[in-house]
Structure formats: C-alpha cells, structure tokens
Coordinates of C-alpha atoms in Angstrom, one line a residue:
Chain A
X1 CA -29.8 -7.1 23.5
X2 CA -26.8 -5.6 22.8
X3 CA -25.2 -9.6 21.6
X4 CA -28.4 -9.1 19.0
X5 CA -26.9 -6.2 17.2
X6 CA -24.8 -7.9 14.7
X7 CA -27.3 -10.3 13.8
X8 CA -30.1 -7.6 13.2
X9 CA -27.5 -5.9 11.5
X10 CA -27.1 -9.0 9.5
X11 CA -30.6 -9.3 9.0
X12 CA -31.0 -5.8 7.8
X13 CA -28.3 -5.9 5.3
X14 CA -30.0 -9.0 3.6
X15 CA -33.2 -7.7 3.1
X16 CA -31.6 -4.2 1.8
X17 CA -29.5 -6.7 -0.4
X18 CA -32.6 -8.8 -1.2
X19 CA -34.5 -5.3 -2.0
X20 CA -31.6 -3.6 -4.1
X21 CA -31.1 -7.0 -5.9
X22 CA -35.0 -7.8 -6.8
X23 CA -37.0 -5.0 -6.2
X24 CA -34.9 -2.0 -7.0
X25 CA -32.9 -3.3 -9.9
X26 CA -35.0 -1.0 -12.4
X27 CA -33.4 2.0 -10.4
X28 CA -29.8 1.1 -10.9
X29 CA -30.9 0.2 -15.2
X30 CA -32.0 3.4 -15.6
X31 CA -29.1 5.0 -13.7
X32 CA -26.8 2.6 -14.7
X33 CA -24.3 4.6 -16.4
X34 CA -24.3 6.5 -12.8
X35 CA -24.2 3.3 -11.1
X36 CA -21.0 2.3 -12.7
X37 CA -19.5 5.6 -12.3
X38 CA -20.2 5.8 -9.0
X39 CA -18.8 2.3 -8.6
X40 CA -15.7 3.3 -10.8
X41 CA -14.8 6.6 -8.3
X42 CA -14.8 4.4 -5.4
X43 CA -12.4 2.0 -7.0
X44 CA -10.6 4.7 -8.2
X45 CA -10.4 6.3 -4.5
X46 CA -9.1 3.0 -2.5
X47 CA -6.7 2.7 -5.4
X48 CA -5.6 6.8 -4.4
X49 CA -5.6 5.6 -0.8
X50 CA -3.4 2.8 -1.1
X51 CA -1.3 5.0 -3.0
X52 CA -1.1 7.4 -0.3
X53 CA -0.9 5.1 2.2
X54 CA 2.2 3.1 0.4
X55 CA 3.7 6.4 0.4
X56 CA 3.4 7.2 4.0
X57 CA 4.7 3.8 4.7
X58 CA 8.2 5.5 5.0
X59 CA 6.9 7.7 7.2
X60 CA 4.7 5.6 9.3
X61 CA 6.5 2.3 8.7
X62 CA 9.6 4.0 10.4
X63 CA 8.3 4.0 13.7
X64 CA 6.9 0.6 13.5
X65 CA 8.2 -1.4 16.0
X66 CA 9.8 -5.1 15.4
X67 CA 7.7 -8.0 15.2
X68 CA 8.6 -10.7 18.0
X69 CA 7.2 -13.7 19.3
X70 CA 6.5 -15.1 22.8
X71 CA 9.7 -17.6 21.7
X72 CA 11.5 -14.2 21.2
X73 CA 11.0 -13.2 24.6
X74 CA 11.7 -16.6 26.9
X75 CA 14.5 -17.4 24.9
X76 CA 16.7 -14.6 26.9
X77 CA 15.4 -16.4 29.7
X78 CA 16.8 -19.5 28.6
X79 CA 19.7 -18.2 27.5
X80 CA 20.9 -16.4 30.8
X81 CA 19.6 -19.5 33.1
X82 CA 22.1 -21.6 31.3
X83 CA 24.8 -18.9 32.0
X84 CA 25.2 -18.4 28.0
X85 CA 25.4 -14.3 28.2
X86 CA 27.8 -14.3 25.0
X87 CA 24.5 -15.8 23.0
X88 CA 22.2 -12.7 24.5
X89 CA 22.1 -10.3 21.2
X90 CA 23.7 -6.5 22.2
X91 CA 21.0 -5.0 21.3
X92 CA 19.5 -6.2 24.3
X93 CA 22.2 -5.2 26.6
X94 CA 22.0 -1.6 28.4
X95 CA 25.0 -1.4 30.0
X96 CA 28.4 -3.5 31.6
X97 CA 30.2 -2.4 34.3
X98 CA 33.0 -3.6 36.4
X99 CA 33.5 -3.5 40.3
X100 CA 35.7 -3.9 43.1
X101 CA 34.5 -6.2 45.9
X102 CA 36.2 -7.5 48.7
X103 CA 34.0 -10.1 50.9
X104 CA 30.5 -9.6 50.4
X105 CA 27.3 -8.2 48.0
X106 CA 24.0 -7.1 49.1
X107 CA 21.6 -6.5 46.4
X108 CA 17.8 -5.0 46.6
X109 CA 15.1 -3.4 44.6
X110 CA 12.7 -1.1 44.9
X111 CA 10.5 -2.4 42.7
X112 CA 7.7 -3.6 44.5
X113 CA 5.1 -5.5 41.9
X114 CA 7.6 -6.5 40.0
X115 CA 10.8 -8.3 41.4
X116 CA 13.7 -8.3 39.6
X117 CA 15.7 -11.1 38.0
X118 CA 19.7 -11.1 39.3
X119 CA 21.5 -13.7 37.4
X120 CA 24.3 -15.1 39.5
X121 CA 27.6 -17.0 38.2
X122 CA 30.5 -17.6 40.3
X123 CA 33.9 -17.3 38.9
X124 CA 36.5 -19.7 39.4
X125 CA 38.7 -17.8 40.9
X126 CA 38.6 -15.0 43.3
X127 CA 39.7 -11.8 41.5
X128 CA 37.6 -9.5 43.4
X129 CA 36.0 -8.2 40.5
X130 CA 32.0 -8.0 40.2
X131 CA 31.1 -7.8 36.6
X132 CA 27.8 -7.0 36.2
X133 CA 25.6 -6.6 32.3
X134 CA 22.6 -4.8 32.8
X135 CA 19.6 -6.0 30.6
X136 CA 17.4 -4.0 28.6
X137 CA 13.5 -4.1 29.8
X138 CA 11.1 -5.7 27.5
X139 CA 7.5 -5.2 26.7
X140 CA 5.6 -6.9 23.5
X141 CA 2.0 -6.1 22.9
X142 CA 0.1 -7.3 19.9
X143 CA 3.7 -9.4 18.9
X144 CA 5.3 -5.8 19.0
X145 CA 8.8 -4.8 20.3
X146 CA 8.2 -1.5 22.1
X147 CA 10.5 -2.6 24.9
X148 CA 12.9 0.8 23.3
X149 CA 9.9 3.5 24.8
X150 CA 10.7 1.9 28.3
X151 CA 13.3 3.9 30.3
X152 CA 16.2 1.8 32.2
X153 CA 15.9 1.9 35.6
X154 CA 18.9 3.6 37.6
X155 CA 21.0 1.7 39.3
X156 CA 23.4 2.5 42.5
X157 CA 26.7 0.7 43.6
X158 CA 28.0 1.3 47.1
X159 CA 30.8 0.1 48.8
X160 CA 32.0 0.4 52.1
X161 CA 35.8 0.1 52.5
X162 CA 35.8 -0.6 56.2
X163 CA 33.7 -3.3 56.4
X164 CA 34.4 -4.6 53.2
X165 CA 30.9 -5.0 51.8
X166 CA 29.0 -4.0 48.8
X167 CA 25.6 -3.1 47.6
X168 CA 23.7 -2.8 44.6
X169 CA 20.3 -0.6 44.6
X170 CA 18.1 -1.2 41.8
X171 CA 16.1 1.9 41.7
X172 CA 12.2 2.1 40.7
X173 CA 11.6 2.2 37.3
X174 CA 10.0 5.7 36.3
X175 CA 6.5 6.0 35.5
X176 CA 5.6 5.4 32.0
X177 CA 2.6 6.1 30.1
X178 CA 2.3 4.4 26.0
X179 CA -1.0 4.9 23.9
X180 CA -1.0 3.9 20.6
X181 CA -3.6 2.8 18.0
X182 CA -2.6 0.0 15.0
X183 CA -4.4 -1.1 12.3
X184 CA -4.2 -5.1 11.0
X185 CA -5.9 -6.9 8.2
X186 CA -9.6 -8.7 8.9
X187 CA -8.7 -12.1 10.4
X188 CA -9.4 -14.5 7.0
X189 CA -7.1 -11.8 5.0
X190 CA -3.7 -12.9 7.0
X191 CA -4.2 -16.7 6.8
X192 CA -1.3 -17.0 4.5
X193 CA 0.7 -13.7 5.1
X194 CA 1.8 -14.1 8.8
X195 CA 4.1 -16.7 9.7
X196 CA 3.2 -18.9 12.3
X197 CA 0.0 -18.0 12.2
X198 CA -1.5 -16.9 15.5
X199 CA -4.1 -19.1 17.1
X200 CA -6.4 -15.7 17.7
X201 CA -6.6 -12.2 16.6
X202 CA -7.1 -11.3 20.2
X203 CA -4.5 -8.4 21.7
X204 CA -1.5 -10.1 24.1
X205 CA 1.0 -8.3 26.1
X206 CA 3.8 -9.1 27.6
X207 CA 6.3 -7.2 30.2
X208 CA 9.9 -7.6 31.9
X209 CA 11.4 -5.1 34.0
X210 CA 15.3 -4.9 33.9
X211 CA 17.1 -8.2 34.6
X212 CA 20.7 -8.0 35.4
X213 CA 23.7 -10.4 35.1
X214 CA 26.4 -10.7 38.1
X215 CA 29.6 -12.8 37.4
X216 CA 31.2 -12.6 41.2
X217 CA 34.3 -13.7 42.5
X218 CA 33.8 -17.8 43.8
X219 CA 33.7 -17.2 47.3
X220 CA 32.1 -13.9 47.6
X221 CA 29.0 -13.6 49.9
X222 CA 25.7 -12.4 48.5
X223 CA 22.6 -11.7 49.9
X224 CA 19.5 -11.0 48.4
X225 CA 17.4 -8.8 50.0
X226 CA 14.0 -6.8 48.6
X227 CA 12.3 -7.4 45.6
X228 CA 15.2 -9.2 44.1
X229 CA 14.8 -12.9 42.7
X230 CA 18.3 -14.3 42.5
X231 CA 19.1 -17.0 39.8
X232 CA 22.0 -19.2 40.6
X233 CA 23.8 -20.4 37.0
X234 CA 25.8 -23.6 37.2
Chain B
X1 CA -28.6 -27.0 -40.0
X2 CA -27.1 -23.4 -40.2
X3 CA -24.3 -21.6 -42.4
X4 CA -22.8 -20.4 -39.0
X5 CA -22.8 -22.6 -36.3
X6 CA -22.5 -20.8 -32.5
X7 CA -20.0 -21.9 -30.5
X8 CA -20.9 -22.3 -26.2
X9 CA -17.9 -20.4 -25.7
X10 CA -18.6 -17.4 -27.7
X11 CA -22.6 -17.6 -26.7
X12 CA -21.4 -17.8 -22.8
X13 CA -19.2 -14.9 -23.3
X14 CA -21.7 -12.8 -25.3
X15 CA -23.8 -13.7 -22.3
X16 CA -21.4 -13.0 -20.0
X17 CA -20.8 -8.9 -21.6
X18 CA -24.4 -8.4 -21.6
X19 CA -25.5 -9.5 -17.8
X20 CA -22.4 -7.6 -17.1
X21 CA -23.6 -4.6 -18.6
X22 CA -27.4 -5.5 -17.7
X23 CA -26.8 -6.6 -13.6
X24 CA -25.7 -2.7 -12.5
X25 CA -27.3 -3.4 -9.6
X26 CA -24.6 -6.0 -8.4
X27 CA -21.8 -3.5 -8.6
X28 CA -24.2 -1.0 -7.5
X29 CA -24.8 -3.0 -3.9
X30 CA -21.3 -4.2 -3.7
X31 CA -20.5 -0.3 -3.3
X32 CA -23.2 0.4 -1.2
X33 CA -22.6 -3.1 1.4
X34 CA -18.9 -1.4 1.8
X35 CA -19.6 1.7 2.1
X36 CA -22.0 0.9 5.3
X37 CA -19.4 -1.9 6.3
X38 CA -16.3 1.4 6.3
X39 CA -18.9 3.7 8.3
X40 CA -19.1 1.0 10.6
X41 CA -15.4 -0.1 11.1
X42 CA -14.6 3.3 11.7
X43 CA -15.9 3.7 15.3
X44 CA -15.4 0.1 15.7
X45 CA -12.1 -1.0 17.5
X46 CA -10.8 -3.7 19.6
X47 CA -8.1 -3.0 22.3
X48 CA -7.5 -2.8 25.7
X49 CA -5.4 -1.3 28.6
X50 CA -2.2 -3.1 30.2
X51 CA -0.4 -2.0 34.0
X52 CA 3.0 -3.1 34.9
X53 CA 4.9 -2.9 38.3
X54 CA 2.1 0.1 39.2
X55 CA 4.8 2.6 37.1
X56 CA 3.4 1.2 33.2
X57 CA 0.3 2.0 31.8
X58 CA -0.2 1.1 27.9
X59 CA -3.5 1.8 26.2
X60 CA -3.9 0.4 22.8
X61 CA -6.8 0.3 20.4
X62 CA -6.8 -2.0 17.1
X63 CA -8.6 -1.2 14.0
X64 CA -9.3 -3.7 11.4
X65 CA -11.3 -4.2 7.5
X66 CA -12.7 -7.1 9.3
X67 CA -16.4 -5.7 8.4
X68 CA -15.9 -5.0 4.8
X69 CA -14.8 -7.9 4.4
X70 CA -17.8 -9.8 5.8
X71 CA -20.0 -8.2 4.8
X72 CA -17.9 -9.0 1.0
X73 CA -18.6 -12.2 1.6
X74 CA -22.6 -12.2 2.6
X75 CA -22.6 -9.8 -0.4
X76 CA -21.3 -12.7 -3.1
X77 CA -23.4 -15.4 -1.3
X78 CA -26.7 -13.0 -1.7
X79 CA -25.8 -12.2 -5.1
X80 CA -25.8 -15.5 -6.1
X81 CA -28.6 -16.7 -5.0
X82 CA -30.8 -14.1 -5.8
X83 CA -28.8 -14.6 -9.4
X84 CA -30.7 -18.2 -9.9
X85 CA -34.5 -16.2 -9.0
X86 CA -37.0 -16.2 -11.9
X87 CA -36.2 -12.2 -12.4
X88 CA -32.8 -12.8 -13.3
X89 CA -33.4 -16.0 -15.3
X90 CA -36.1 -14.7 -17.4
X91 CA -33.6 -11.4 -18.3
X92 CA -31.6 -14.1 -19.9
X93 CA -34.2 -15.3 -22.2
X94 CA -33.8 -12.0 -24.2
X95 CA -31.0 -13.6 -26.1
X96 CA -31.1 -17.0 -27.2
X97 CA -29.9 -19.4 -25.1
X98 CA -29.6 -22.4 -23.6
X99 CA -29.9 -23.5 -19.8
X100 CA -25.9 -24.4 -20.1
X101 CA -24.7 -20.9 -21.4
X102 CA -27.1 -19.5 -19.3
X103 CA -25.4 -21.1 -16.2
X104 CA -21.9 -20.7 -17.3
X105 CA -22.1 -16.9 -17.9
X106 CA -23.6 -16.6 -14.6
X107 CA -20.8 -18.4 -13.1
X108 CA -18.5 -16.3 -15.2
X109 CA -20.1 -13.1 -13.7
X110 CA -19.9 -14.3 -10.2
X111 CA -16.2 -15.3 -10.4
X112 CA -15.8 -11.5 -12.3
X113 CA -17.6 -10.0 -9.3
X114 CA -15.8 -12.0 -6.7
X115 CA -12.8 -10.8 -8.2
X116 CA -13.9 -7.6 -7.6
X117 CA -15.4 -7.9 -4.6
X118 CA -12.2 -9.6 -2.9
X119 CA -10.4 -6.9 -4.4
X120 CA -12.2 -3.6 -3.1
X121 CA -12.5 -5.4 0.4
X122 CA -8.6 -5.8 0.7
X123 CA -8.6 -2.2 -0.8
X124 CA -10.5 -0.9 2.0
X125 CA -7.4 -1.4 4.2
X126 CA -5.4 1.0 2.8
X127 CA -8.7 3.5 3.1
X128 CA -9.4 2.5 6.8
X129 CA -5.6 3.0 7.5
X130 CA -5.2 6.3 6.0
X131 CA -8.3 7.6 7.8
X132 CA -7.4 6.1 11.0
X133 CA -4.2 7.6 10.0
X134 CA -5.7 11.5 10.0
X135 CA -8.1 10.9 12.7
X136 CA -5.7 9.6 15.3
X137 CA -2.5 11.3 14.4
X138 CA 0.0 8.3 14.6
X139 CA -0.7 4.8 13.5
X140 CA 1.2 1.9 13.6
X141 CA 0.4 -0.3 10.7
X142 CA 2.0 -2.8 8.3
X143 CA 3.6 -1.2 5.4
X144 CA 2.0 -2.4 1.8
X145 CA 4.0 -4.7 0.2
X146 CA 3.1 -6.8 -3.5
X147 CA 4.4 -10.4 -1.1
X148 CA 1.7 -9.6 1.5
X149 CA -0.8 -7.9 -0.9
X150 CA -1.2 -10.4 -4.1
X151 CA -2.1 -13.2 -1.3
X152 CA -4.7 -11.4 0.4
X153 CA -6.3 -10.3 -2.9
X154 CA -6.3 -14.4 -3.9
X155 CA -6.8 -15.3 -0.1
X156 CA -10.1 -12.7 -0.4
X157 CA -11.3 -13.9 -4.2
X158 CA -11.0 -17.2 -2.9
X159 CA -13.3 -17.0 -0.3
X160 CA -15.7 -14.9 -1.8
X161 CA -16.0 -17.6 -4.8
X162 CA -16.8 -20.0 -2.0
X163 CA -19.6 -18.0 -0.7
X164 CA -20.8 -17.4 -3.7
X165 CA -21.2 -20.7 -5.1
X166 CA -22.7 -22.0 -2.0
X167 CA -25.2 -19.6 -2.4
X168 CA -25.8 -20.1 -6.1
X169 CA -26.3 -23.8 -4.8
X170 CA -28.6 -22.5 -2.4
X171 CA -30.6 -20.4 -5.0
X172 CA -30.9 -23.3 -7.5
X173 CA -32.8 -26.0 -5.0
X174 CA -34.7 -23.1 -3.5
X175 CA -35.6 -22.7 -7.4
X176 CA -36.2 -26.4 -7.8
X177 CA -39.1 -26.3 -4.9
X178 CA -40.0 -23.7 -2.4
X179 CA -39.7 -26.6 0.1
X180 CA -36.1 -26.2 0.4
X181 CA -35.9 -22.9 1.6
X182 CA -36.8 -24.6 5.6
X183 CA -34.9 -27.7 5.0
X184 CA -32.0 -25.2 4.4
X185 CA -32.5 -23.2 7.4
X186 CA -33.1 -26.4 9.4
X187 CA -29.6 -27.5 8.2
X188 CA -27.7 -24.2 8.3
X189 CA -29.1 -22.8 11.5
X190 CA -31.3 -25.6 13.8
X191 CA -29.4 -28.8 13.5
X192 CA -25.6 -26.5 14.6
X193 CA -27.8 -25.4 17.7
X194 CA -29.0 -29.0 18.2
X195 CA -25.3 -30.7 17.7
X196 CA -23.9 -28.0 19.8
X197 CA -25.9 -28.7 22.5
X198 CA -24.9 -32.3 22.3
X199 CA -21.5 -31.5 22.0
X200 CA -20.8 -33.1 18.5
X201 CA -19.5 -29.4 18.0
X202 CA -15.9 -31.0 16.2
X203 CA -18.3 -31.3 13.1
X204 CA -18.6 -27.9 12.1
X205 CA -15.3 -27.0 13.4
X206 CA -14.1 -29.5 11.1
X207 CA -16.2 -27.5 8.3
X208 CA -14.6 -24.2 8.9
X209 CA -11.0 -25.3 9.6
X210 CA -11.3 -27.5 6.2
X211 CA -10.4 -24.1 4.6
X212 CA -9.7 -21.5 7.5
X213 CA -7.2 -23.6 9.2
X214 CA -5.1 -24.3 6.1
X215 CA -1.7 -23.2 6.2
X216 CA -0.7 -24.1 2.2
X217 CA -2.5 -21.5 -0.1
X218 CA -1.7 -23.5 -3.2
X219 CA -3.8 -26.3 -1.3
X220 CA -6.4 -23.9 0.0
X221 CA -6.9 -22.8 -3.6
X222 CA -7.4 -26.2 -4.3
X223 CA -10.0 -27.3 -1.6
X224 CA -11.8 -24.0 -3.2
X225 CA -11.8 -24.8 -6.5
X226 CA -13.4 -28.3 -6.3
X227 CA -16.0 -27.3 -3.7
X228 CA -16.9 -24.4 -6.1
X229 CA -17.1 -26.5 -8.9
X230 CA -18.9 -29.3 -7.4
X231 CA -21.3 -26.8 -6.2
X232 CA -22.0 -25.2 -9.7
X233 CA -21.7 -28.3 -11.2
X234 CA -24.7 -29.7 -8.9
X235 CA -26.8 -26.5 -9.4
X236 CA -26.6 -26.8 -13.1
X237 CA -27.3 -30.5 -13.2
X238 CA -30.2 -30.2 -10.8
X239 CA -32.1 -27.2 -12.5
X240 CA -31.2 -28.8 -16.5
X241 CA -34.8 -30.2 -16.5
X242 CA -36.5 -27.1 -15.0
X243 CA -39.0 -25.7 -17.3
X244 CA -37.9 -22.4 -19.4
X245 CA -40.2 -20.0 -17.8
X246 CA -41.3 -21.0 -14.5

C-alpha cells in the first residue's frame, strides 16, 4: 500500500491542478492582485534564503569535507603495491619513524574485523634500520573525505636486545561515532554540474583502517602474525 | 484593406501581456504545487547507517529539492494541457485573433512560466537547505556558486519546456477528438507495462536517456529545443482547421 503512496499523491495533485486550473480559475481573477502578491513574496523569500544561505556558505562550506572519488581511494592502493611511497601525497601520511632491528620483526594487530595492510620492501642492504610511514585512515561516504574525524590508531614498537627481535603492535582503533545530515540538488538538477557524473544518487561508503609502510633491512626476518595482511613490494 | 496594418508579432505579444495578466491561476498553482512539494521534502530524507571494524558507526541522512522539482515538472505538463481546453481558448476570443497568435502567445506564456517554474524549483534548494540548516544544527551542503547555479536554472527550464510542450501536444489531440484521451493512456501507461513484460524495456530507456543521459548541455539544449518545437509545431498544425468555438 505503502509503494501506492506516490502515485495517489500523484493522482491527487492532478485533479487539485485540474480543479485550480478549470474550475477555480474565477477565484484566483477576482483575487488576482493577491494571487500575484502572494506569488511575488514567495519569490521574494527563496531569493532571501539563497541569500542567507550563500552567506552561511563560509560558515557551513568550511567544514565541508573534500570531494573524492572511488579512483581517489584505490589509487593509494596502487601506489603503495608498486612500492612508489614518494607518489603517496603527505597529506595522507600520519607519521614516519625510524628503528633499530637486528634479526627479526614480528608484527600483529588487534584489529579484529578489519585486518590491517603492512606494506613490505626490502632494502638492498642490511643497515639494520626499519623505516616505517604510518598511513592515515580513510573513510568516504556520499564521495566525501571525512577520513580527518577518524582517530589514528596507536601503535607500539618493542624490542628485545637479548634475543635480538622486534615487534610492532598495532593497537585497536578507538571507537568512533559520526552523524551528519547533507543536502544535494534533485537528481535531473546536477546532470551537467558534477563531473563524472555518478551512475545513481544512491548513498556509498567506503572505509580503510590505518595501512602502514615497512622498508626493512634485506635479510631481516618477518613474521606476520594477527590481523595483519602483509604485502610484499618487488 | 486597413490604414494600420497588425503585425503577428505585436498581436502575439499583446496576447502574450494579457493571458499573462488574465491566467493568475497558473502562478497561483505553481506556488501552491511547491509549497506542498517543500512540506513534503522536509520530513522526507534518504540515508542510511554504516559499521566499520565493530569500533565505526556513521549515521547519515540526505535531503534533497527532488519533490519540488517533480512536481515543477507535472506542474508545466498540466498547465499546458489544460492551456489548449475550450475554457482557456474561448478567453482568447475576447481580443481579435487568429488561431496562429493565439497559439504562439500560449507558447510564449508557457516558455515565460517554465522559466519561472525552473527557476523557483532550483530556488527551493537554498530554502530546504537553510531550514534543514536550523532544524538540524549542522549541515553539510554545497556552497552556491553562479558556475553551478546558471546550469541548473537552464538544466531546470529546459526540462520543464519539455514537459510542457508534450503536454500542450497532449491537450491539442485530446481537443481534436475525445478519442485520444485512451489511445494516450494506452500509449503512456499500457503498452510500457506490456513491453516491460516482454522485456523490450531498452525502448523507453532509450527515451529517457535521449535527454537524461546527456553529458553536453549545449547538445541537451539542442535535443530540447527541436522536440519542443516539433511538438508545438504539430499541435498548432493539427488544431488550424478546428472550428472557432467548439
């Protein structure tokens, strides 16, 4: 019944059209003076809204997150699977460190539901230095960056200088919680202002947890161990 | 012979002042169609809910002018067809004229009022936004700009002088003969169901992405134009011979 609604609604607007336009014309001739006032004030109020609303842009428009695409978010993907890090823009890097490593590297997570990526590239020589880029999570919803409200998960280096061996603890990323409400144009409105043009106006989202870069000495040892996906670069 | 010859163009926009002063009802209904159409799109959202790794939760809720502006369009298609209805031809016959300037002010109005139309129903953005805007607190919207606006205004009067001369095509065979008005519904509504269910569904696809899956507005404006004007051009040949007052 409920599928119905739109066309009743439909239905119900053309006969009040059909009525207004035929039947009821006299009423708006003999108020037509009031007819085109009243149709003049609400001109006149979307015009006041629109000037309102293009002054608030500044203040709304400023938290308005970038606009990415899908291409946007594989092509880090890409970029790090071909071992290009210098090509990965800094505004998506959280943090580089350097560390000391002798023989080997034990890296887990404890993220659960959502493993994450270790890029691995070996050195050509064996400097004994583990150089590690920490990437930036990402989340896109509706072709939105908000991937800035998501907090970095911690991470924990330990060494042990007996045995020789290493280990990095990705931590669980913290709980997070983002509500928002956006407004867009009908549908037929944005056929020539967006660029591509999306195939729907139906809501997408998208979600990477933190993905981090390891450049290790050639012959150091490294395990994998929970949660963690390891991605070997050539 | 006559000392002062009129001239069409001055007869069809004498014509054109006086319907527009005389059809208050147009405007009138155009204000009242959005109005009901902004009631409507306020409580009407699409969004959803999104989880992450256990730890994300994001809750979004979309609002759009996507019912103003439909219901803009049914608007112009109504309006011109009930335009070509006895009532509305025989106001015309209170000034001398002819069944030519009589059709080519009526067109004049409707592009006028398609103008108008599309405009108010991009307009209604802004007023959707800034209510959203005080009901919800925060918003996250596209800011207004003349390269994204001026587009959507011709995108909107575009479509809405499609609409309307389809229906003013529409109104002038249903004026021809009565008979047309189920040969129209057969077309419009019984034969989609019947080639849908045979799956020959590419034919009206192809319909509707003729002009909503063009990517070149200069070309989409095009396509427009000479389906509007083979439309009016068809209804004024086709209801030439039609007696003065039917």
């Amino acid at each position: 019944m409920t599928a119905l609604l739109p066309f009743l609604l439909i239905i119900f607007i053309g006969i009040a059209l059909y009525f207004i336009l035929t039947k009821a014309r006299s009423i708006f001739r003999v108020n037509k003076k009031w007819t085109y006032r009243l149709f003049i004030g609400y001109v006149f109020l979307l015009l006041i809204a629109t000037g309102i609303v293009a002054v608030l842009d500044t203040k709304i428009g400023a938290s308005l997150p970038d606009k990415v695409t899908a291409k946007d978010f594989y092509e880090m993907d890409n970029l790090l699977g071909k071992g290009d890090l210098s090509s990965v823009e800094a505004s998506q890097i959280s943090s580089e460190h350097t560390y000391e490593v002798k023989d080997s590297l034990r890296i887990s997570s404890l993220n659960f539901y959502s493993p994450n990526n270790v890029y691995l590239e070996r050195k050509p020589t064996n400097d004994g230095l583990v150089e590690m880029t920490v990437l930036k999570p990402v989340l896109i919803v509706n072709d939105r960056d908000f991937s800035e409200r998501l907090p970095i998960n911690k991470l924990h280096w330990t060494s042990d200088p007996t045995t020789g061996s290493a280990k990095l603890l990705i931590s669980e990323q913290p709980p997070t919680q983002i509500n928002f409400v956006s407004f867009k144009y009908a549908f037929m409105l944005r056929q020539f202002t967006e660029h591509p043009r999306r195939s729907s106006s139906f809501d997408s989202s998208m979600h990477r947890g933190v993905d981090i870069y390891l450049r290790v000495p050639k012959n150091l040892l490294v395990q994998g161990e929970d949660y963690v996906q390891i991605i070997y670069v050539d | 012979m006559y000392l002062t010859e009129p001239k069409l163009i001055d007869v069809v926009k004498k014509q054109f002042l006086f319907k527009l002063k005389a059809y208050p009802s147009i405007f009138g209904s155009l204000l009242l169609v959005q109005a009901l159409a902004l009631v409507l799109s306020f409580n009407s959202n699409s969004g959803g809910s999104m989880t992450s790794n256990e730890t994300l939760f994001v809750t979004y809720s979309t609002y759009t002018n996507e019912i103003p502006f439909v219901f803009t369009l049914f608007w112009a298609f109504l309006t011109a067809t009930l335009l070509t209805t006895t009532a509305y031809r025989n106001d015309a016959f209170v000034f001398i004229t002819t069944r030519t300037s009589h059709h080519l002010s009526s067109i004049l109005l409707l592009l006028f009022a398609s103008f108008i139309g599309g405009l108010t129903a991009v307009l209604t953005g802004p007023l959707l936004t800034l209510i959203t805007y005080l009901r919800k607190g925060s918003l996250l919207v596209e800011p207004i700009h003349l390269s994204t606006f001026i587009p959507q205004v011709a995108t909107a009067f575009a479509y809405a002088v499609l609409f309307a001369s389809i229906g003013y095509l529409l109104g002038s065979f249903i004026q021809l003969s009565r008979w047309f008005v189920p040969i129209i519904i057969v077309v419009l509504v019984v034969l989609p169901y019947l080639l849908l269910a045979v799956s020959v569904v590419p034919t009206m696809e192809q319909v509707i992405g003729f002009f909503g899956a063009e990517k070149s507005m200069s070309l989409f404006l095009v396509k427009v134009a000479v389906t509007s004007l083979v439309s009016f051009t068809i209804s004024i040949v086709t209801t030439m011979k039609m007696e003065v007052r039917k």
